mmCIF file with all atom_site columns, C-alpha atoms in Angstrom:
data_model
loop_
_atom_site.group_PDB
_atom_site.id
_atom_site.type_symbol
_atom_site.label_atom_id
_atom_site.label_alt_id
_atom_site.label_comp_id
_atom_site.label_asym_id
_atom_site.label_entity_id
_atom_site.label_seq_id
_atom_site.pdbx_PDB_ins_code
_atom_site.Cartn_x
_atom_site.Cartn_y
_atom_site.Cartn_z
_atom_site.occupancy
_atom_site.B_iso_or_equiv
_atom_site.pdbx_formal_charge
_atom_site.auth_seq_id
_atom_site.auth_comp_id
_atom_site.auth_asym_id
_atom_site.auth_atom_id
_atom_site.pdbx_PDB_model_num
ATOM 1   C CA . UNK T 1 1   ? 9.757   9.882   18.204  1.00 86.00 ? 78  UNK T CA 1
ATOM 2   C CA . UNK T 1 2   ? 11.237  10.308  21.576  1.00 89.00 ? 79  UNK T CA 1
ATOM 3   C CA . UNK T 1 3   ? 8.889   10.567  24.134  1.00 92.00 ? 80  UNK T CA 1
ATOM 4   C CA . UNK T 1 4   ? 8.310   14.107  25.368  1.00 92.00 ? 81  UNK T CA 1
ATOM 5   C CA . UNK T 1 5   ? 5.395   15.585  27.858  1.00 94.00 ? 82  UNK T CA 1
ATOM 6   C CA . UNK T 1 6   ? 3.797   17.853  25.918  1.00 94.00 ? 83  UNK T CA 1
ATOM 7   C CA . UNK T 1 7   ? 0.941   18.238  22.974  1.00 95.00 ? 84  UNK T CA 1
ATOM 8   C CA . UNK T 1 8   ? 1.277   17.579  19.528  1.00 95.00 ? 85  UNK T CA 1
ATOM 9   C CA . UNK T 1 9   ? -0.956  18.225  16.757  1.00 91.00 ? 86  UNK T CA 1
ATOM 10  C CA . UNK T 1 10  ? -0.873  16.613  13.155  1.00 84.00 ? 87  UNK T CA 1
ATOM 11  C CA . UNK T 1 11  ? 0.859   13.561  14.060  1.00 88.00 ? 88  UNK T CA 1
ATOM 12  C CA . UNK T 1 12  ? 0.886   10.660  11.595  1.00 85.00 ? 89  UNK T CA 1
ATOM 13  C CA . UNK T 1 13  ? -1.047  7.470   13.147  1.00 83.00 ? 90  UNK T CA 1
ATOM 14  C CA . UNK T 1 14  ? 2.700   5.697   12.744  1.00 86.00 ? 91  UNK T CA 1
ATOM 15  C CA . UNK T 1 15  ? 4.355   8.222   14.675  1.00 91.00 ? 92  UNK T CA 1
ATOM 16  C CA . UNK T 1 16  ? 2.647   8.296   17.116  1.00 92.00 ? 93  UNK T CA 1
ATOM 17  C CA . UNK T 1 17  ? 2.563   4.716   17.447  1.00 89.00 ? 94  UNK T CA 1
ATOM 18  C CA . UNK T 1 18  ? 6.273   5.044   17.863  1.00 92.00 ? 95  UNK T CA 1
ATOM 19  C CA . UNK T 1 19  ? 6.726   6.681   21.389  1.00 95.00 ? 96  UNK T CA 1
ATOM 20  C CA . UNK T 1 20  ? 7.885   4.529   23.795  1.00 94.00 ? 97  UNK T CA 1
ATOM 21  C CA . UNK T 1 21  ? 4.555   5.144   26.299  1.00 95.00 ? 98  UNK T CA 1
ATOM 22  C CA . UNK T 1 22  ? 1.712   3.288   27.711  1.00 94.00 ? 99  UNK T CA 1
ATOM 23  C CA . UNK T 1 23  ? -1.809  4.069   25.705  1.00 93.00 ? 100 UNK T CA 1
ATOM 24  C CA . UNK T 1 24  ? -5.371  3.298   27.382  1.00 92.00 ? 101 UNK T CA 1
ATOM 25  C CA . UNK T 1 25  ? -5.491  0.303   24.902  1.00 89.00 ? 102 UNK T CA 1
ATOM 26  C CA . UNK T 1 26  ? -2.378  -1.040  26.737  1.00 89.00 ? 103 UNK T CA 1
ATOM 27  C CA . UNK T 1 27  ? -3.754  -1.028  29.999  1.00 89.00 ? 104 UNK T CA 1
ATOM 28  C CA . UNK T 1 28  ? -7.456  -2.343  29.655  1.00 88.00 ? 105 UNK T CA 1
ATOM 29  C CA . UNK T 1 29  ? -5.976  -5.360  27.418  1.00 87.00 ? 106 UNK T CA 1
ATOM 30  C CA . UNK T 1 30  ? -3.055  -5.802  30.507  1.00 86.00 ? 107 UNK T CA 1
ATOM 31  C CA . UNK T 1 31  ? -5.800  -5.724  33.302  1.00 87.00 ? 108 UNK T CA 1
ATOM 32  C CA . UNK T 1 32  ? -7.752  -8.298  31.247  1.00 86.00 ? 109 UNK T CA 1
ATOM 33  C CA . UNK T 1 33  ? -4.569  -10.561 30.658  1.00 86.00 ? 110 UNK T CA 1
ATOM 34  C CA . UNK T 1 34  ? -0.779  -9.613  30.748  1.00 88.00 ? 111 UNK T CA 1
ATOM 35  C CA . UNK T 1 35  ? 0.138   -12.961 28.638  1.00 89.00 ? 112 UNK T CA 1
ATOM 36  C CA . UNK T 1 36  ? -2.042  -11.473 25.505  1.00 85.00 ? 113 UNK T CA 1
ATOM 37  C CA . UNK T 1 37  ? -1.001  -7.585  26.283  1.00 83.00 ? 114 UNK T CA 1
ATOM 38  C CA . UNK T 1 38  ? 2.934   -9.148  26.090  1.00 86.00 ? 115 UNK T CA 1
ATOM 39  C CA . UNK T 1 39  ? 2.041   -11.201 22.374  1.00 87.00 ? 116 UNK T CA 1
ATOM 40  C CA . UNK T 1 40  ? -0.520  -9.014  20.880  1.00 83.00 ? 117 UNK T CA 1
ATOM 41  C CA . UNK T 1 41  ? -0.402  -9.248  17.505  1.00 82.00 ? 118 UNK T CA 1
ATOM 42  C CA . UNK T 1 42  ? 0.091   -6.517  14.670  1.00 79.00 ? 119 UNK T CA 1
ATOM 43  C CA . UNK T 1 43  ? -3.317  -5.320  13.952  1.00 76.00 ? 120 UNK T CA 1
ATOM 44  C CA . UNK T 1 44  ? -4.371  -6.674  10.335  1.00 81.00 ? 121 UNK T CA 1
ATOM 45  C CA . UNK T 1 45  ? -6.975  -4.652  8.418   1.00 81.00 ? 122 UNK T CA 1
ATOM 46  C CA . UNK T 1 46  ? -10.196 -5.866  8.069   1.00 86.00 ? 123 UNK T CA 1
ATOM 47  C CA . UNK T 1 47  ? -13.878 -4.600  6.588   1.00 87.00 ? 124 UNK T CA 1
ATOM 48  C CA . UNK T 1 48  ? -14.816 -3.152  9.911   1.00 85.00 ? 125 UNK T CA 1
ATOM 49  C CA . UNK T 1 49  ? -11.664 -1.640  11.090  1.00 87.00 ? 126 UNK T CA 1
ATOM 50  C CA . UNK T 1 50  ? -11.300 -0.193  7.183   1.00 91.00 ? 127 UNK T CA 1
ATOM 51  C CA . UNK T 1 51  ? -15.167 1.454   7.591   1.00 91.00 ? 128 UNK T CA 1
ATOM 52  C CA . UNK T 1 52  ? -14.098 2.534   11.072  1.00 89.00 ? 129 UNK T CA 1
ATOM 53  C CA . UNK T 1 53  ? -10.843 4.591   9.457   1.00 90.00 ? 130 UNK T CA 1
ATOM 54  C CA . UNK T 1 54  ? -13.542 5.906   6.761   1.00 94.00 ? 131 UNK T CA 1
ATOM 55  C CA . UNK T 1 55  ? -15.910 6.676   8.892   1.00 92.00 ? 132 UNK T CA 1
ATOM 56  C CA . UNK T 1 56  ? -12.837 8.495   11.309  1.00 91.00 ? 133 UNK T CA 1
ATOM 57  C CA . UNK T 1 57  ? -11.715 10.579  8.394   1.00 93.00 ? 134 UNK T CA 1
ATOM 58  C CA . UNK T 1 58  ? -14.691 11.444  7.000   1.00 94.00 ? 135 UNK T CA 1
ATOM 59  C CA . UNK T 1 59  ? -16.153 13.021  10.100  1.00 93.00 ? 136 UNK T CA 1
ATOM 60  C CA . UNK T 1 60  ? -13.217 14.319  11.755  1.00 92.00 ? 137 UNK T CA 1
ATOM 61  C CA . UNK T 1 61  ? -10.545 15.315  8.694   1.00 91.00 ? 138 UNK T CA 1
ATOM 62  C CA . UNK T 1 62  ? -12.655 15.417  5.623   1.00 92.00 ? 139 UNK T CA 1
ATOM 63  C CA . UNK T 1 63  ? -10.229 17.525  3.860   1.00 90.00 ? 140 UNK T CA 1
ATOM 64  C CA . UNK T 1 64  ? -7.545  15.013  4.096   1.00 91.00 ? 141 UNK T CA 1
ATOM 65  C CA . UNK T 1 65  ? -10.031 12.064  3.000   1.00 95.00 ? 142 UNK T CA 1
ATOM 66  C CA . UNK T 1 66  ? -8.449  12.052  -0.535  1.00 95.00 ? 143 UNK T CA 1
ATOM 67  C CA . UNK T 1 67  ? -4.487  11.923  0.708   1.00 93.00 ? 144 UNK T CA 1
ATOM 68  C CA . UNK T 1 68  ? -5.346  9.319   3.126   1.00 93.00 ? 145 UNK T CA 1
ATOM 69  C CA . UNK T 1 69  ? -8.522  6.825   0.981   1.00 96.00 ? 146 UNK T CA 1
ATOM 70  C CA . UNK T 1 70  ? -8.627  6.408   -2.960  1.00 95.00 ? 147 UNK T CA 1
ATOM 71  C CA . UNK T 1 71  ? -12.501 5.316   -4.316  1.00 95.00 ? 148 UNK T CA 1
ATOM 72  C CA . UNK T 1 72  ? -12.011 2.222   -6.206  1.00 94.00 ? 149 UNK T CA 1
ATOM 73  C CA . UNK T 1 73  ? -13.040 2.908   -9.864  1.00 93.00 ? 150 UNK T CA 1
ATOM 74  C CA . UNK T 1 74  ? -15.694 0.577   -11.054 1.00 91.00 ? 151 UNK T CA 1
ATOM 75  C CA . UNK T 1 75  ? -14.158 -1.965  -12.875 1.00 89.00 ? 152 UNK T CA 1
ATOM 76  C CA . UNK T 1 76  ? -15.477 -5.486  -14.000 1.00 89.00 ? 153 UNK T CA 1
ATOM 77  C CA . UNK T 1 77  ? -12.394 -7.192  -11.794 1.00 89.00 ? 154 UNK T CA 1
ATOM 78  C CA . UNK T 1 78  ? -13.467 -10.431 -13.339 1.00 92.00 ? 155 UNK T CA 1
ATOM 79  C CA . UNK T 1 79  ? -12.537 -10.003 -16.591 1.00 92.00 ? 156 UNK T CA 1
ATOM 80  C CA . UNK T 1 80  ? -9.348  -9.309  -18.250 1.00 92.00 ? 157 UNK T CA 1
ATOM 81  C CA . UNK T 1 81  ? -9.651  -6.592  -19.058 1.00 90.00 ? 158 UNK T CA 1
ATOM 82  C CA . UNK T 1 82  ? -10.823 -5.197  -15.952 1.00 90.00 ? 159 UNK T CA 1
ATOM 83  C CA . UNK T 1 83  ? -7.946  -6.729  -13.309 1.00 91.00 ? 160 UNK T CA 1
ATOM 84  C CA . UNK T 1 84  ? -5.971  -5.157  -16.004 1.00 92.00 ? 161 UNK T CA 1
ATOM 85  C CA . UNK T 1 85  ? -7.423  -1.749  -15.332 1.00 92.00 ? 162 UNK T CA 1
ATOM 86  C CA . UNK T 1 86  ? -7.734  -2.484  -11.596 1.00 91.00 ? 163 UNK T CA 1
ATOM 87  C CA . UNK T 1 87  ? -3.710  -3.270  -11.173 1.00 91.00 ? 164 UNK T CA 1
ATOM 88  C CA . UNK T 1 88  ? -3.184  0.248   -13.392 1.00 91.00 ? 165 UNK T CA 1
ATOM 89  C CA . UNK T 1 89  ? -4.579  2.065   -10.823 1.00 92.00 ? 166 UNK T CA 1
ATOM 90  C CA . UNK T 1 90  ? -3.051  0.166   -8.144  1.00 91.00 ? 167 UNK T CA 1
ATOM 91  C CA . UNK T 1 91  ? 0.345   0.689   -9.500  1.00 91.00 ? 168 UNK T CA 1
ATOM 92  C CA . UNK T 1 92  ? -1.135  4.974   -9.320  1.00 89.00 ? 169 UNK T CA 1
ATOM 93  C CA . UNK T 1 93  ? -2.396  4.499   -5.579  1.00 90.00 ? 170 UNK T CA 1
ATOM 94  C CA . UNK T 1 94  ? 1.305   4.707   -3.873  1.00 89.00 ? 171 UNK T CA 1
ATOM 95  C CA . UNK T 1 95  ? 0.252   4.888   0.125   1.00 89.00 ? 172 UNK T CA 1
ATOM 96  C CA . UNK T 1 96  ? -3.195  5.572   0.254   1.00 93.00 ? 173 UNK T CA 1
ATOM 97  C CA . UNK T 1 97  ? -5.871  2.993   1.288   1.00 93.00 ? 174 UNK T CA 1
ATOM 98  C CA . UNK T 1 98  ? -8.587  1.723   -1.465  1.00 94.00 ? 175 UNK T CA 1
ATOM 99  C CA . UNK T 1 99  ? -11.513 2.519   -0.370  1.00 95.00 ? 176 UNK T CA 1
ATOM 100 C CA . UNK T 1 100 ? -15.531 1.281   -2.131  1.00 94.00 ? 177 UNK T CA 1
ATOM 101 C CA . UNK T 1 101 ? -17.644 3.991   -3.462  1.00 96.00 ? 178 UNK T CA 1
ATOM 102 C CA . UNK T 1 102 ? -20.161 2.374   -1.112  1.00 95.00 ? 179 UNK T CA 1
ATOM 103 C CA . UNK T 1 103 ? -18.875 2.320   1.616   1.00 95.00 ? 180 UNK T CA 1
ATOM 104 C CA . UNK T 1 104 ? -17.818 6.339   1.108   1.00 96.00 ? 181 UNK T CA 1
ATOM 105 C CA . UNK T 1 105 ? -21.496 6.824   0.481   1.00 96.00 ? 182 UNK T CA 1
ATOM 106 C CA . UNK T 1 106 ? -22.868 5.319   3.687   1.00 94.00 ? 183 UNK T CA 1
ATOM 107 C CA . UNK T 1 107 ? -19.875 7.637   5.897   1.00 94.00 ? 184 UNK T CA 1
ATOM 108 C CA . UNK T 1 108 ? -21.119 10.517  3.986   1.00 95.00 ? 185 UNK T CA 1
ATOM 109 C CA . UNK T 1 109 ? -24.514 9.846   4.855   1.00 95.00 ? 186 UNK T CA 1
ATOM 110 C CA . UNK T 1 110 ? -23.809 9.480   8.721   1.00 91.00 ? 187 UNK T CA 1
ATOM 111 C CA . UNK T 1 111 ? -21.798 12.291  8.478   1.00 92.00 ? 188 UNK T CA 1
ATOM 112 C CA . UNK T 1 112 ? -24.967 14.440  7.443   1.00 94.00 ? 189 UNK T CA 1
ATOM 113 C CA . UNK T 1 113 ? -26.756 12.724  9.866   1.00 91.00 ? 190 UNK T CA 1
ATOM 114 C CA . UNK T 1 114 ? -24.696 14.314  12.096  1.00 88.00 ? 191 UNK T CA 1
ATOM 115 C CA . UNK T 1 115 ? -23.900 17.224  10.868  1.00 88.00 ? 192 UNK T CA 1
ATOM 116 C CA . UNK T 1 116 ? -24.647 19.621  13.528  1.00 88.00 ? 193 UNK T CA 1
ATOM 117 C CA . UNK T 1 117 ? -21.874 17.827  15.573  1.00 88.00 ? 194 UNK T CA 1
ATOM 118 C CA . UNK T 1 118 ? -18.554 18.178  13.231  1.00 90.00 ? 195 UNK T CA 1
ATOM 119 C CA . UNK T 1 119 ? -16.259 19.678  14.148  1.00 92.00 ? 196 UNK T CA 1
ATOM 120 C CA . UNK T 1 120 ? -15.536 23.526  13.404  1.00 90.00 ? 197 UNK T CA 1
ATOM 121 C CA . UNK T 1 121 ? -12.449 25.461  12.772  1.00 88.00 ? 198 UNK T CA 1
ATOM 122 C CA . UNK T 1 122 ? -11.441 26.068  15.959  1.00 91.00 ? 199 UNK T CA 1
ATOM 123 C CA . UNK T 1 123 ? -12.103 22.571  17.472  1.00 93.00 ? 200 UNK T CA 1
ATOM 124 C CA . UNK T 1 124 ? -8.820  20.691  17.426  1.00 93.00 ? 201 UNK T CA 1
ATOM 125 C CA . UNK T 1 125 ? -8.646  16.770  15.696  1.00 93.00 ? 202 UNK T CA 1
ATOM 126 C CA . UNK T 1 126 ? -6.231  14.289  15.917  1.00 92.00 ? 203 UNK T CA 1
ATOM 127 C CA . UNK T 1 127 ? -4.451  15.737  19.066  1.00 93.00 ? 204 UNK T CA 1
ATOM 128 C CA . UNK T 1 128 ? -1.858  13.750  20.832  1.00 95.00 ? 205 UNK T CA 1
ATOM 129 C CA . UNK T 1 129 ? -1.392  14.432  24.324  1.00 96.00 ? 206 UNK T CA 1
ATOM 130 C CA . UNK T 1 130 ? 1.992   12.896  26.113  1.00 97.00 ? 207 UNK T CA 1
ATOM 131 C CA . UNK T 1 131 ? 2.146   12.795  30.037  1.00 96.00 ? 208 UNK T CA 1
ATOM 132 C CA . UNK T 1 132 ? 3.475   11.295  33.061  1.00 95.00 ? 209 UNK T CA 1
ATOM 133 C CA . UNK T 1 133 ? 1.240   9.172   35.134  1.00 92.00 ? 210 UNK T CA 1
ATOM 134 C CA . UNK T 1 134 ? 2.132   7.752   38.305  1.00 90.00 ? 211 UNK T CA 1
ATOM 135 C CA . UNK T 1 135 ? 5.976   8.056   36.806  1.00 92.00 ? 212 UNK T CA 1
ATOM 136 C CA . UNK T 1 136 ? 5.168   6.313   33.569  1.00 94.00 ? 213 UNK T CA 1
ATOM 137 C CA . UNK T 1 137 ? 5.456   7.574   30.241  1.00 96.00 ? 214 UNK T CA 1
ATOM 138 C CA . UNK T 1 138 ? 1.520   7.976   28.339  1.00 96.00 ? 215 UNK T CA 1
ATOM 139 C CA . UNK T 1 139 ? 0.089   9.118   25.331  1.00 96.00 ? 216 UNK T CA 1
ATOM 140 C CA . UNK T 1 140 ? -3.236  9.401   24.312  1.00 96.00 ? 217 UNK T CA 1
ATOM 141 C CA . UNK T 1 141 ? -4.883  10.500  21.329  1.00 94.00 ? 218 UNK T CA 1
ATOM 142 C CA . UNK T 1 142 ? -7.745  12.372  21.398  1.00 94.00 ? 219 UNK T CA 1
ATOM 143 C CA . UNK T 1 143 ? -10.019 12.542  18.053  1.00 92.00 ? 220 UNK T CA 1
ATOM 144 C CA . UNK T 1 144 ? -11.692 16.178  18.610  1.00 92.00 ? 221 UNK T CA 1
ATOM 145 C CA . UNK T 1 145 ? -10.953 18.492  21.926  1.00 93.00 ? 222 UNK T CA 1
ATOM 146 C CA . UNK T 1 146 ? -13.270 21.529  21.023  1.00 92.00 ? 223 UNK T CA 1
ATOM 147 C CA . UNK T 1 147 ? -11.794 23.576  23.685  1.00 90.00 ? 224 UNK T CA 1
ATOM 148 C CA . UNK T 1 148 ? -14.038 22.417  26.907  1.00 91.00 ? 225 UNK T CA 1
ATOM 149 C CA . UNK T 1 149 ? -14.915 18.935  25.600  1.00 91.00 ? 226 UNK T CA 1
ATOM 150 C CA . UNK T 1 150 ? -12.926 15.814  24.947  1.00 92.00 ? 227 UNK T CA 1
ATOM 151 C CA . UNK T 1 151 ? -14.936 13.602  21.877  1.00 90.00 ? 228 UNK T CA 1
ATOM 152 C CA . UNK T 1 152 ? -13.847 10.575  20.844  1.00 89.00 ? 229 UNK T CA 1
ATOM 153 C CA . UNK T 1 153 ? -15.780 8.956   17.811  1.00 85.00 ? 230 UNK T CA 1
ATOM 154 C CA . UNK T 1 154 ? -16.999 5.307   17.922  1.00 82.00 ? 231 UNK T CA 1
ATOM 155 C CA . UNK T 1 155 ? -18.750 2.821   15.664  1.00 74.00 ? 232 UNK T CA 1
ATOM 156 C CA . UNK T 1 156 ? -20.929 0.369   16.452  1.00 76.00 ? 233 UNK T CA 1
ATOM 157 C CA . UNK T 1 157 ? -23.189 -2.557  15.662  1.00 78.00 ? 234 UNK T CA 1
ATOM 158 C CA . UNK T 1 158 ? -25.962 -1.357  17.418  1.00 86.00 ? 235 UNK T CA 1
ATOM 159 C CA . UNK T 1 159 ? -26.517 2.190   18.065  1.00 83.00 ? 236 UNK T CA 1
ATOM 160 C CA . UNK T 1 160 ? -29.531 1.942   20.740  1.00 91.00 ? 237 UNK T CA 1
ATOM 161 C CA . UNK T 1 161 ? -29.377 2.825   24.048  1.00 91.00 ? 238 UNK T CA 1
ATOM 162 C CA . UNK T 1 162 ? -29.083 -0.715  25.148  1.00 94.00 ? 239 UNK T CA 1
ATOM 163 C CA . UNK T 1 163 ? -26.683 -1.441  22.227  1.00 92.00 ? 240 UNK T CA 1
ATOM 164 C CA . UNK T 1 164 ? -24.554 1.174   23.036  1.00 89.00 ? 241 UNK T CA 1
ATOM 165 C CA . UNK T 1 165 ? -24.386 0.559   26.342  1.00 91.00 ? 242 UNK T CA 1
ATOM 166 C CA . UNK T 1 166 ? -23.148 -2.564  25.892  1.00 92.00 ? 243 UNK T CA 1
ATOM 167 C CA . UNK T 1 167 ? -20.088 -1.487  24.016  1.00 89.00 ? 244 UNK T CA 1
ATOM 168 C CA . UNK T 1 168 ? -19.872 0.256   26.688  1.00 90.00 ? 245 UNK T CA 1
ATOM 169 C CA . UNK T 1 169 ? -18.831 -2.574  29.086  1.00 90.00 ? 246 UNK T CA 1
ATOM 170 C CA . UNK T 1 170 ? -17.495 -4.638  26.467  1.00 89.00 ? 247 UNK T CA 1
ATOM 171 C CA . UNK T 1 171 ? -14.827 -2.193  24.905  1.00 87.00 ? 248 UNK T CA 1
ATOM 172 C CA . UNK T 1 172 ? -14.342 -0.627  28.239  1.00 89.00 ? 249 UNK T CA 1
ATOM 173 C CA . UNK T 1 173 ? -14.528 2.826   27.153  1.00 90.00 ? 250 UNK T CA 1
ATOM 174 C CA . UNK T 1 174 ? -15.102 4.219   30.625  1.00 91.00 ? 251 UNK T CA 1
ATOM 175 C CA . UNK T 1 175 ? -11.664 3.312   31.536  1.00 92.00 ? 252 UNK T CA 1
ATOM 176 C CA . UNK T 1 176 ? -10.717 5.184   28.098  1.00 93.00 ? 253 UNK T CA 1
ATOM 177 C CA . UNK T 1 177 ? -12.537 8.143   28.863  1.00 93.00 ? 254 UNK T CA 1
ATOM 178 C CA . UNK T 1 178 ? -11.282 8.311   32.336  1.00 93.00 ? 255 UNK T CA 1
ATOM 179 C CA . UNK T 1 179 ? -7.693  7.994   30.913  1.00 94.00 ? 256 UNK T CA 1
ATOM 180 C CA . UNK T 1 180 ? -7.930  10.757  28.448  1.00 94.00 ? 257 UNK T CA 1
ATOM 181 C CA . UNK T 1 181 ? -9.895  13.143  31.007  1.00 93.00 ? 258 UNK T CA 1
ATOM 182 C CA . UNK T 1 182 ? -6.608  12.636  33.220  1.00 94.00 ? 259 UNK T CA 1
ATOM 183 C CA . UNK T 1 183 ? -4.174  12.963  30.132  1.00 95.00 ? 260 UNK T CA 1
ATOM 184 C CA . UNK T 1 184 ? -5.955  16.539  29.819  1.00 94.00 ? 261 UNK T CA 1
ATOM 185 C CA . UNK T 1 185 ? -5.615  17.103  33.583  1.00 93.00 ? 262 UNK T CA 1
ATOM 186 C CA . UNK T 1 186 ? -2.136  16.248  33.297  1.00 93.00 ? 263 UNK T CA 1
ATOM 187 C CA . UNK T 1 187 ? -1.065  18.612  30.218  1.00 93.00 ? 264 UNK T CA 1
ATOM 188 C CA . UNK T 1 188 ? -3.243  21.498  31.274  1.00 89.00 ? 265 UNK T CA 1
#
């Protein structure tokens, strides 16, 4: 996509990823070394960032949970029988992510636990938010903008004050939050 000031909603996580801009990602890992920022890696899935995506989708888009995830079935993968059953119904996924039964439990659970907090109708999800900053080219993508607010939704280890806090620091999301808060300023 080219890259055009403005806001977009519903675009695809690969889209987006497209635009030739500078995201707050980019610029805490280039403050805390160019060299790595320059031969980053492409980002492999692992346990944690697959529970975060779960966890992202079932709070934020539950209704598109089921074009996005696909629950494993519950198959004995260590017989014959069952990897034979198990590759069946990988041949049926086509893009969508497998996804544990367990692990949709446990989001489904936080999700109630927080269920006062989800957002409504009129909130907006998954908005994208392109802007010029100091005469570069950003983007940002905010995960819920409920008209006055700006959320973004984070897991964590440890969910205590101190815990939290500490993510905090570590992840820099200060600098994050301070980057989206002038990516609204920017597009009004």
């Amino acid at each position: 996509m080219k890259f055009e000031p403005g806001i977009y909603e519903d675009l695809d996580y690969p889209t987006y990823a497209s635009i030739p801009a500078w995201r707050s990602h980019d610029l805490t890992t280039l403050i805390k070394c160019p060299y790595t920022w320059k031969h980053q890696r492409e980002i492999k899935e692992s346990p944690a960032l697959l529970e975060g995506r779960v966890q992202h989708t079932v709070f934020l888009e539950h209704h598109k949970f089921f074009d996005e995830f696909a629950i494993e079935p519950p198959v004995d993968r260590r017989t014959k029988a069952g990897k034979a059953e198990y590759a069946e119904w990988l041949e049926d996924l086509g893009d969508r992510t497998p996804c544990k039964q367990d692990m949709y439990d446990v989001c489904m659970e936080r999700r109630a636990v927080v269920s006062d907090y989800i957002p409504t109708d009129d909130h907006r999800v998954e908005l994208t938010l392109l802007f010029n900053w100091c005469g570069q080219p950003c983007k940002a993508k905010l995960d819920w903008y409920t008209g006055t607010d700006v959320w973004d939704l984070k897991t964590c280890r440890d969910a205590s004050p101190r815990g939290f806090r500490l993510a905090i620091n570590q992840f820099k999301y200060y600098q994050q939050a301070a980057f989206y808060l002038a990516a609204c300023e920017f597009v009004g």
